[in-house]
Amino acid sequence: MQSLEPYLAEHPFLKGLEPNHLKILAGCASNVQFDVGQFILREGEEANNFYIIRHGKVAIELFAAERGAITIQTIGAGEILGWSWLIPPYQWRFDARAIEITRAIALDGKCLRTKCEQDHNLGYELLKRFAHVIALRLEATRLQLSDVYGVHP
Amino acid sequence: MLPNPFHIQRLQKETYDTFTVELTPTNSTNTFLFSAGQFNMLYVFGVGEVPISISGDPARTETIKHTARAVGTVTRALQKLKSGDMLGVRGPFGSHWPVEESVGNDVVIIAGGIGLSPLRPVLYQLIAQRKKYKKIALLYGVRTPEDLLYKRELEQWRGRFDIEVKITVDTATGDWCGDVGVVTTLIRRVQFDPLHAMAMICGPEVMMRFTIKELQNCGVGNERIFISMERNMKCGIGLCGHCQCGPTFICKDGPVFRYDRIKEFFGKREI
Ligand SMILES: Cc1cc2nc3c(=O)[nH]c(=O)nc-3n(C[C@H](O)[C@H](O)[C@H](O)COP(=O)(O)OP(=O)(O)OC[C@H]3O[C@@H](n4cnc5c(N)ncnc54)[C@H](O)[C@@H]3O)c2cc1C
Ligand code: FES
């Protein structure tokens, strides 16, 4: 089986990571595929993975009894799905569902949490990268909520 | 400069508050030449005058198209006009998008809401001379799927293999199965060469600000970013000072600006 290390090393999210850290990540990584409509993660369930999307499209959804599933955001190739594995209580806050056939690299967050506790440099590097992703998502969400296209007298 | 009389040939509903008017000169021997990005002052007799960008094809000189959103006195009066009614037109005014300057480059068009309308003439021109350009991408963000302009044309453009069209909505409604999220998130989803790309942006100022930042993050230089700015206008010809923005007049020097030439004044609280 081909190692995922070269792919991970090239990915913008992990660029610049030390080779020994990449090796650890590759050891926790596996290829996964989701069919259209298949849930990748579900609100309330234990968050033990994160995903680097290689191909396809994923809808991040919130379920409301009166309205059904509300898509909050879609993410696609090259993007990162899931950070709840890093933040206690390690539970998904939203659902994520493939809306196209989606191929991704799944990283075992449970295994990575242990590795990060043992090697704080790895932990810090991953935290920095996730903080960046979270900040970008927060900025996008703020913009999304500010109704910039509305008419404001 | 006095308005020229034009007839309304057709008024087409685009969305619940946005419509496209197609105008023909009352003297049918006249043709109307304009460059993509320019605007006209449309005068609804007895009501008032408003600047509205030209949204049609520059190659079609026998009619002019404008797409307007009914937001206030004049635009609402405009929306109520019928085919055959008369309208006064002054123009075309202002600067244009760098369509010629983009030859040989990738072109990334980023539109928000009604901002697609001044960019539609660019798309017509790029498509007419497709071979002269490298990659062409249209990134379009709106509030909801119901707010999409030019739905039929978007579908046609999407069906082409030589243009990448990505559309996103802030809020998904109905059976929307496309992207959800702000238009800035689409920028990294298209592959273009930042050193040889021209970016043209039109939309609300906040959207343009964040779009510029994201393009810069991707390595696009300020001299390759063009924006269209809107300010209240009156004379349209650089006389009254109504549209002044720093040392420039939007009506005369704009509305299309190269970003490095306006960045000091763009998005500032008070100018
Ligand atoms: C160069 C240029 C090009 C333009 N191109 C277009 C175009 O192609 N299509 C188009 O629909 N508009 C365009 N506009 C904006 C348009 O000129 C205004 O919407 C119009 O002047 C409003 O006039 P009104 O009498 O209908 O509204 P007013 O009675 O003057 O205003 C009514 C209310 O609408 C709000 N309002 C005014 N302008 C806008 C706006 N642009 N967006 C949201 N709310 C607004 C005001 O704050 C006010 O509360 C352009 C403006 C400029 C400067
Ligand atoms: S509108 Fe009068 S100077 Fe621009």
Coordinates of C-alpha atoms and ligand atoms in Angstrom, one line a residue:
Chain A
M1 CA 0.0 0.0 0.0
Q2 CA 1.3 3.5 -1.0
S3 CA 2.1 5.7 1.9
L4 CA 0.1 8.9 2.3
E5 CA 3.1 10.8 3.6
P6 CA 4.0 12.5 0.2
Y7 CA 0.5 13.7 -0.2
L8 CA 0.3 15.0 3.3
A9 CA 3.7 16.8 2.9
E10 CA 2.4 18.6 -0.1
H11 CA -0.9 19.7 1.3
P12 CA -1.0 23.4 2.2
F13 CA -2.5 22.7 5.6
L14 CA 0.5 20.6 6.6
K15 CA 3.2 22.3 4.6
G16 CA 6.4 22.9 6.6
L17 CA 5.7 20.2 9.1
E18 CA 8.9 18.4 10.3
P19 CA 9.5 15.0 8.6
N20 CA 9.1 13.1 11.9
H21 CA 5.8 14.8 12.6
L22 CA 4.6 14.0 9.1
K23 CA 5.5 10.4 9.7
I24 CA 3.3 10.3 12.8
L25 CA 0.4 11.8 10.9
A26 CA 0.8 9.4 8.0
G27 CA 0.7 6.6 10.6
C28 CA -2.7 7.8 11.7
A29 CA -4.0 8.4 8.2
S30 CA -6.2 6.4 5.9
N31 CA -8.0 6.8 2.6
V32 CA -11.8 6.9 2.8
Q33 CA -14.7 7.4 0.4
F34 CA -18.2 8.6 1.0
D35 CA -21.2 8.1 -1.3
V36 CA -23.7 10.9 -2.1
G37 CA -25.9 11.4 0.9
Q38 CA -23.7 9.5 3.3
F39 CA -23.0 11.1 6.7
I40 CA -19.4 11.6 7.5
L41 CA -20.0 12.9 11.0
R42 CA -23.1 13.4 13.1
E43 CA -23.9 16.0 15.8
G44 CA -23.4 14.7 19.3
E45 CA -21.3 11.7 18.4
E46 CA -17.8 11.3 19.6
A47 CA -15.3 13.3 17.5
N48 CA -12.4 11.1 16.8
N49 CA -11.3 12.0 13.3
F50 CA -10.6 14.9 11.0
Y51 CA -10.6 14.8 7.2
I52 CA -8.6 16.3 4.4
I53 CA -11.0 16.4 1.5
R54 CA -9.3 15.3 -1.7
H55 CA -12.3 15.3 -4.1
G56 CA -16.0 16.0 -3.9
K57 CA -18.2 18.2 -1.8
V58 CA -19.4 18.1 1.8
A59 CA -22.3 20.0 3.4
I60 CA -22.1 21.0 7.0
E61 CA -25.6 20.8 8.3
L62 CA -27.7 21.7 11.3
F63 CA -30.9 19.8 11.9
A64 CA -33.9 21.8 12.9
A65 CA -37.1 19.9 13.7
E66 CA -39.3 22.5 11.9
R67 CA -37.1 23.0 8.9
G68 CA -35.1 19.8 8.4
A69 CA -31.5 19.9 7.6
I70 CA -30.1 23.4 7.1
T71 CA -26.8 23.6 5.1
I72 CA -24.6 26.1 6.9
Q73 CA -21.6 25.7 4.6
T74 CA -20.2 23.5 1.9
I75 CA -16.5 22.5 1.7
G76 CA -14.6 20.9 -1.1
A77 CA -11.3 19.6 -2.4
G78 CA -8.2 20.7 -0.4
E79 CA -10.2 21.8 2.6
I80 CA -10.3 20.5 6.2
L81 CA -13.3 19.0 7.8
G82 CA -13.7 18.7 11.6
W83 CA -11.8 20.2 14.6
S84 CA -14.0 18.9 17.5
W85 CA -11.5 16.0 17.9
L86 CA -9.1 18.6 19.3
I87 CA -11.3 20.4 21.7
P88 CA -13.0 18.9 24.7
P89 CA -15.5 17.3 25.1
Y90 CA -14.6 15.9 21.7
Q91 CA -18.1 15.8 20.3
W92 CA -19.3 16.8 16.8
R93 CA -21.4 20.0 16.9
F94 CA -22.8 19.6 13.4
D95 CA -23.6 16.9 10.9
A96 CA -21.5 16.6 7.8
R97 CA -22.8 14.8 4.7
A98 CA -21.3 14.1 1.3
I99 CA -23.3 15.8 -1.4
E100 CA -21.0 14.5 -4.1
I101 CA -19.0 11.3 -4.1
T102 CA -16.2 12.4 -1.7
R103 CA -12.7 11.0 -1.3
A104 CA -10.8 12.1 1.7
I105 CA -7.9 11.3 4.0
A106 CA -9.2 10.5 7.5
L107 CA -6.8 11.2 10.3
D108 CA -7.3 9.4 13.6
G109 CA -7.8 12.2 16.1
K110 CA -7.9 10.0 19.1
C111 CA -4.5 8.6 18.2
L112 CA -3.2 12.1 17.4
R113 CA -4.4 13.5 20.7
T114 CA -2.2 11.0 22.5
K115 CA 0.7 11.8 20.2
C116 CA 0.2 15.5 20.8
E117 CA 0.3 15.0 24.6
Q118 CA 3.6 13.1 24.2
D119 CA 5.1 15.6 21.8
H120 CA 4.0 19.1 22.5
N121 CA 5.9 20.5 19.4
L122 CA 3.6 18.4 17.3
G123 CA 0.6 19.5 19.3
Y124 CA 1.6 23.2 18.9
E125 CA 2.1 22.8 15.2
L126 CA -1.3 21.2 14.7
L127 CA -3.0 23.8 17.0
K128 CA -1.5 26.6 15.0
R129 CA -2.8 25.2 11.8
F130 CA -6.3 24.4 13.2
A131 CA -6.5 27.9 14.8
H132 CA -5.9 29.4 11.3
V133 CA -8.6 27.2 9.8
I134 CA -11.0 28.1 12.6
A135 CA -10.2 31.8 12.3
L136 CA -10.9 31.7 8.5
R137 CA -14.2 29.9 9.1
L138 CA -15.2 32.4 11.8
E139 CA -14.5 35.3 9.5
A140 CA -16.4 33.7 6.7
T141 CA -19.3 33.0 9.0
R142 CA -19.4 36.5 10.3
L143 CA -19.5 37.8 6.7
Q144 CA -22.2 35.2 5.8
L145 CA -24.4 36.4 8.7
S146 CA -24.0 40.1 8.1
D147 CA -26.3 40.1 5.1
V148 CA -24.0 42.2 2.9
Y149 CA -26.3 41.9 -0.1
G150 CA -29.4 43.2 1.7
V151 CA -30.9 46.7 1.3
H152 CA -30.0 48.7 4.4
P153 CA -31.7 52.0 4.6
Chain B
M1 CA -25.8 67.5 -20.9
L2 CA -29.4 66.8 -21.6
P3 CA -30.9 63.3 -21.5
N4 CA -31.7 61.6 -24.8
P5 CA -35.2 60.0 -25.1
F6 CA -35.3 56.2 -25.2
H7 CA -38.2 53.8 -25.4
I8 CA -38.6 50.8 -23.1
Q9 CA -38.7 47.8 -25.3
R10 CA -38.9 45.2 -22.6
L11 CA -38.8 45.1 -18.8
Q12 CA -38.0 41.6 -17.5
K13 CA -38.2 40.5 -13.9
E14 CA -35.0 38.9 -12.6
T15 CA -35.8 38.4 -9.0
Y16 CA -38.4 39.7 -6.6
D17 CA -36.8 43.2 -6.4
T18 CA -34.5 43.2 -9.5
F19 CA -35.3 43.7 -13.1
T20 CA -33.7 44.3 -16.5
V21 CA -34.8 47.1 -18.8
E22 CA -34.0 47.0 -22.5
L23 CA -34.0 50.4 -24.1
T24 CA -34.1 51.5 -27.7
P25 CA -33.4 55.1 -28.9
T26 CA -36.5 57.0 -30.0
N27 CA -34.6 57.8 -33.2
S28 CA -34.0 54.3 -34.3
T29 CA -31.1 55.2 -36.6
N30 CA -29.0 55.9 -33.6
T31 CA -26.7 53.2 -32.2
F32 CA -25.3 53.1 -28.7
L33 CA -21.7 52.3 -28.1
F34 CA -20.3 51.6 -24.6
S35 CA -17.5 49.8 -22.9
A36 CA -18.0 47.1 -20.3
G37 CA -18.2 48.7 -16.8
Q38 CA -19.7 52.0 -17.9
F39 CA -23.0 53.4 -16.6
N40 CA -25.8 55.6 -17.7
M41 CA -27.8 58.2 -15.8
L42 CA -31.4 57.0 -16.3
Y43 CA -34.0 59.7 -15.9
V44 CA -37.5 58.7 -15.0
F45 CA -39.5 61.8 -16.1
G46 CA -41.0 63.7 -13.2
V47 CA -39.3 61.5 -10.6
G48 CA -35.5 61.7 -10.8
E49 CA -32.3 60.4 -12.2
V50 CA -30.1 57.5 -11.1
P51 CA -26.8 56.0 -12.2
I52 CA -27.2 52.4 -13.4
S53 CA -24.5 50.2 -15.0
I54 CA -25.0 48.9 -18.5
S55 CA -25.5 45.1 -18.3
G56 CA -25.9 44.2 -21.9
D57 CA -23.6 43.0 -24.7
P58 CA -21.3 45.8 -26.0
A59 CA -21.4 44.2 -29.4
R60 CA -25.2 44.8 -29.6
T61 CA -25.4 48.5 -30.3
E62 CA -29.1 48.8 -31.2
T63 CA -30.4 48.3 -27.7
I64 CA -29.1 49.0 -24.2
K65 CA -29.8 46.8 -21.2
H66 CA -29.7 47.9 -17.5
T67 CA -30.3 45.7 -14.5
A68 CA -31.6 47.6 -11.5
R69 CA -32.7 46.8 -8.0
A70 CA -35.8 48.6 -6.7
V71 CA -34.5 50.2 -3.5
G72 CA -36.0 53.7 -3.4
T73 CA -37.9 56.4 -5.2
V74 CA -36.4 56.4 -8.6
T75 CA -35.6 52.7 -9.0
R76 CA -39.1 51.8 -7.8
A77 CA -40.6 54.2 -10.4
L78 CA -38.4 52.6 -13.0
Q79 CA -39.6 49.1 -12.1
K80 CA -43.2 50.3 -12.7
L81 CA -42.6 51.4 -16.3
K82 CA -44.1 49.4 -19.2
S83 CA -42.8 48.6 -22.6
G84 CA -43.4 51.7 -24.9
D85 CA -42.8 54.2 -22.0
M86 CA -40.2 56.8 -22.4
L87 CA -37.0 57.3 -20.3
G88 CA -34.2 59.9 -20.5
V89 CA -30.6 58.5 -20.8
R90 CA -27.4 60.4 -20.3
G91 CA -24.2 58.5 -20.9
P92 CA -22.3 56.3 -21.2
F93 CA -20.1 57.6 -18.4
G94 CA -17.0 56.4 -16.5
S95 CA -14.1 54.0 -16.9
H96 CA -14.3 50.4 -18.0
W97 CA -13.1 47.0 -17.0
P98 CA -9.6 45.9 -18.3
V99 CA -10.9 43.5 -21.0
E100 CA -8.2 44.4 -23.5
E101 CA -5.4 44.5 -20.9
S102 CA -6.4 41.0 -19.8
V103 CA -5.6 39.4 -23.1
G104 CA -3.1 36.5 -22.6
N105 CA -4.0 36.3 -18.9
D106 CA -6.2 34.2 -16.6
V107 CA -9.4 36.2 -15.8
V108 CA -11.1 35.8 -12.4
I109 CA -14.5 37.6 -12.2
I110 CA -15.9 37.9 -8.7
A111 CA -19.4 39.2 -8.3
G112 CA -21.7 39.6 -5.3
G113 CA -25.5 40.1 -5.6
I114 CA -26.4 42.7 -8.2
G115 CA -22.7 43.2 -8.8
L116 CA -22.9 40.6 -11.6
S117 CA -24.7 43.1 -13.8
P118 CA -21.8 45.5 -14.6
L119 CA -19.6 42.4 -15.1
R120 CA -22.0 40.6 -17.6
P121 CA -20.7 42.8 -20.5
V122 CA -17.2 41.5 -19.7
L123 CA -18.3 37.9 -19.9
Y124 CA -19.9 38.5 -23.3
Q125 CA -16.7 40.0 -24.5
L126 CA -14.5 37.3 -23.1
I127 CA -16.7 34.6 -24.5
A128 CA -16.7 36.3 -28.0
Q129 CA -12.9 36.2 -28.0
R130 CA -12.4 33.2 -25.9
K131 CA -9.1 32.1 -27.5
K132 CA -7.4 35.3 -26.5
Y133 CA -7.6 34.5 -22.8
K134 CA -6.3 31.7 -20.6
K135 CA -8.4 30.4 -17.8
I136 CA -11.7 32.2 -17.2
A137 CA -13.5 31.8 -13.9
L138 CA -16.7 33.4 -12.7
L139 CA -17.3 33.3 -8.9
Y140 CA -20.7 34.5 -7.9
G141 CA -22.2 34.9 -4.4
V142 CA -25.7 35.9 -3.5
R143 CA -27.9 35.9 -0.4
T144 CA -30.2 33.0 -1.4
P145 CA -30.8 31.0 -4.6
E146 CA -33.8 33.2 -5.3
D147 CA -31.5 36.2 -5.6
L148 CA -29.5 34.8 -8.6
L149 CA -29.5 37.0 -11.6
Y150 CA -29.5 35.8 -15.2
K151 CA -30.3 32.2 -14.3
R152 CA -30.6 31.0 -17.9
E153 CA -27.3 32.5 -18.9
L154 CA -25.5 31.2 -15.8
E155 CA -26.7 27.7 -16.8
Q156 CA -25.3 28.2 -20.3
W157 CA -22.0 29.4 -19.0
R158 CA -21.8 26.6 -16.6
G159 CA -22.4 24.2 -19.4
R160 CA -19.3 25.4 -21.3
F161 CA -16.0 23.6 -20.8
D162 CA -13.9 26.7 -21.2
I163 CA -15.3 28.7 -18.3
E164 CA -15.3 27.7 -14.7
V165 CA -18.5 29.0 -13.0
K166 CA -18.9 28.7 -9.2
I167 CA -21.9 29.9 -7.4
T168 CA -22.5 30.1 -3.7
V169 CA -25.3 31.4 -1.5
D170 CA -25.2 32.7 2.1
T171 CA -28.4 30.9 2.9
A172 CA -29.6 27.7 1.2
T173 CA -33.3 27.5 0.5
G174 CA -35.6 25.1 -1.3
D175 CA -33.8 22.3 -3.0
W176 CA -30.5 24.1 -3.5
C177 CA -27.7 21.6 -3.8
G178 CA -24.9 24.0 -4.8
D179 CA -22.3 25.7 -2.5
V180 CA -23.2 27.5 0.7
G181 CA -20.8 30.1 2.1
V182 CA -19.4 33.5 1.2
V183 CA -18.0 34.2 -2.2
T184 CA -14.5 34.6 -0.8
T185 CA -14.4 30.9 0.0
L186 CA -14.6 30.1 -3.7
I187 CA -11.4 31.8 -4.6
R188 CA -9.1 29.0 -3.4
R189 CA -11.3 26.4 -5.1
V190 CA -10.3 27.6 -8.6
Q191 CA -6.9 27.2 -10.0
F192 CA -5.4 30.2 -11.6
D193 CA -1.9 31.7 -11.9
P194 CA -1.9 34.6 -9.5
L195 CA 1.1 36.2 -11.2
H196 CA -0.7 36.2 -14.6
A197 CA -4.3 36.7 -13.6
M198 CA -6.6 39.8 -13.7
A199 CA -9.3 39.9 -11.1
M200 CA -12.4 42.0 -11.6
I201 CA -14.7 42.5 -8.6
C202 CA -18.1 44.0 -8.1
G203 CA -20.4 43.8 -5.2
P204 CA -21.1 45.5 -1.8
E205 CA -18.0 47.2 -0.4
V206 CA -17.7 44.7 2.5
M207 CA -17.7 41.8 0.1
M208 CA -15.1 43.5 -2.1
R209 CA -12.8 44.3 0.9
F210 CA -12.7 40.6 2.0
T211 CA -12.4 39.4 -1.6
I212 CA -9.4 41.7 -2.2
K213 CA -7.8 40.3 1.0
E214 CA -8.2 36.8 -0.1
L215 CA -6.9 37.5 -3.6
Q216 CA -3.8 39.1 -2.0
N217 CA -3.4 36.0 0.2
C218 CA -3.4 34.0 -3.0
G219 CA -0.6 36.1 -4.4
V220 CA -2.5 38.4 -6.7
G221 CA -0.9 41.9 -6.9
N222 CA -2.9 45.1 -6.2
E223 CA -2.2 46.2 -9.8
R224 CA -4.1 43.1 -11.1
I225 CA -7.2 43.7 -9.0
F226 CA -10.0 45.9 -10.4
I227 CA -13.1 47.0 -8.5
S228 CA -16.2 49.0 -9.3
M229 CA -17.2 51.6 -6.8
E230 CA -20.6 53.1 -6.2
R231 CA -21.2 56.5 -4.7
N232 CA -24.1 58.8 -4.8
M233 CA -24.0 60.8 -8.0
K234 CA -25.7 63.9 -9.4
C235 CA -24.1 65.4 -12.5
G236 CA -22.2 62.3 -13.7
I237 CA -19.6 64.4 -15.4
G238 CA -17.2 65.5 -12.7
L239 CA -18.8 68.9 -11.9
C240 CA -20.8 68.8 -8.7
G241 CA -18.4 66.9 -6.4
H242 CA -21.2 64.6 -5.2
C243 CA -19.3 61.4 -5.9
Q244 CA -15.9 62.6 -4.6
C245 CA -13.7 59.9 -3.0
G246 CA -10.4 61.4 -1.9
P247 CA -8.9 63.2 -4.9
T248 CA -11.0 61.2 -7.4
F249 CA -14.5 61.5 -8.7
I250 CA -16.2 58.1 -9.1
C251 CA -18.3 59.3 -12.1
K252 CA -15.4 60.5 -14.1
D253 CA -12.3 58.5 -12.9
G254 CA -14.3 55.4 -12.0
P255 CA -16.5 53.5 -11.3
V256 CA -13.9 50.9 -12.3
F257 CA -10.6 51.4 -10.5
R258 CA -7.3 49.6 -10.4
Y259 CA -7.1 48.7 -6.7
D260 CA -3.5 50.1 -6.1
R261 CA -4.8 53.5 -7.3
I262 CA -7.7 53.7 -4.9
K263 CA -6.7 51.6 -1.9
E264 CA -6.0 54.6 0.3
F265 CA -9.7 55.6 0.1
F266 CA -11.4 52.3 -0.4
G267 CA -13.5 51.1 2.5
K268 CA -12.6 54.0 4.8
R269 CA -15.2 55.2 7.2
E270 CA -15.0 58.8 6.2
I271 CA -13.6 60.2 3.1
Ligands
LIG1 C1 -21.6 54.0 -10.9 C2 -22.9 53.4 -10.3 C3 -23.5 52.3 -10.9 C4 -24.6 51.7 -10.4 N1 -25.1 50.6 -11.0 C5 -26.3 50.1 -10.5 C6 -26.9 49.0 -11.2 O1 -26.4 48.5 -12.2 N2 -28.0 48.5 -10.7 C7 -28.6 49.0 -9.6 O2 -29.7 48.6 -9.1 N3 -28.0 50.0 -8.9 C8 -26.9 50.6 -9.4 N4 -26.3 51.7 -8.7 C9 -27.0 52.1 -7.5 C10 -28.2 53.0 -7.9 O3 -27.7 54.2 -8.5 C11 -29.0 53.4 -6.6 O4 -29.6 52.2 -6.1 C12 -30.0 54.4 -6.9 O5 -29.4 55.6 -7.1 C13 -31.0 54.5 -5.8 O6 -31.9 55.5 -6.1 P1 -33.4 55.5 -5.6 O7 -34.0 56.9 -5.9 O8 -34.2 54.4 -6.2 O9 -33.3 55.3 -4.1 P2 -33.1 56.4 -2.9 O10 -34.5 56.9 -2.7 O11 -32.0 57.3 -3.3 O12 -32.7 55.5 -1.7 C14 -33.6 54.6 -1.1 C15 -33.0 53.7 -0.1 O13 -32.2 52.8 -0.8 C16 -30.9 52.8 -0.3 N5 -30.0 52.6 -1.4 C17 -29.6 53.6 -2.3 N6 -28.7 53.1 -3.1 C18 -28.5 51.8 -2.8 C19 -27.7 50.7 -3.3 N7 -26.9 50.9 -4.3 N8 -27.8 49.5 -2.7 C20 -28.6 49.3 -1.7 N9 -29.4 50.3 -1.1 C21 -29.3 51.5 -1.7 C22 -30.7 54.1 0.4 O14 -29.8 54.0 1.5 C23 -32.1 54.5 0.8 O15 -32.3 54.0 2.1 C24 -25.2 52.2 -9.2 C25 -24.6 53.3 -8.6 C26 -23.5 53.9 -9.1 C27 -22.8 55.1 -8.5
FES2 S1 -21.6 63.1 -9.8 FE1 -21.0 65.2 -9.9 S2 -18.9 65.1 -9.7 FE2 -19.4 63.0 -9.9

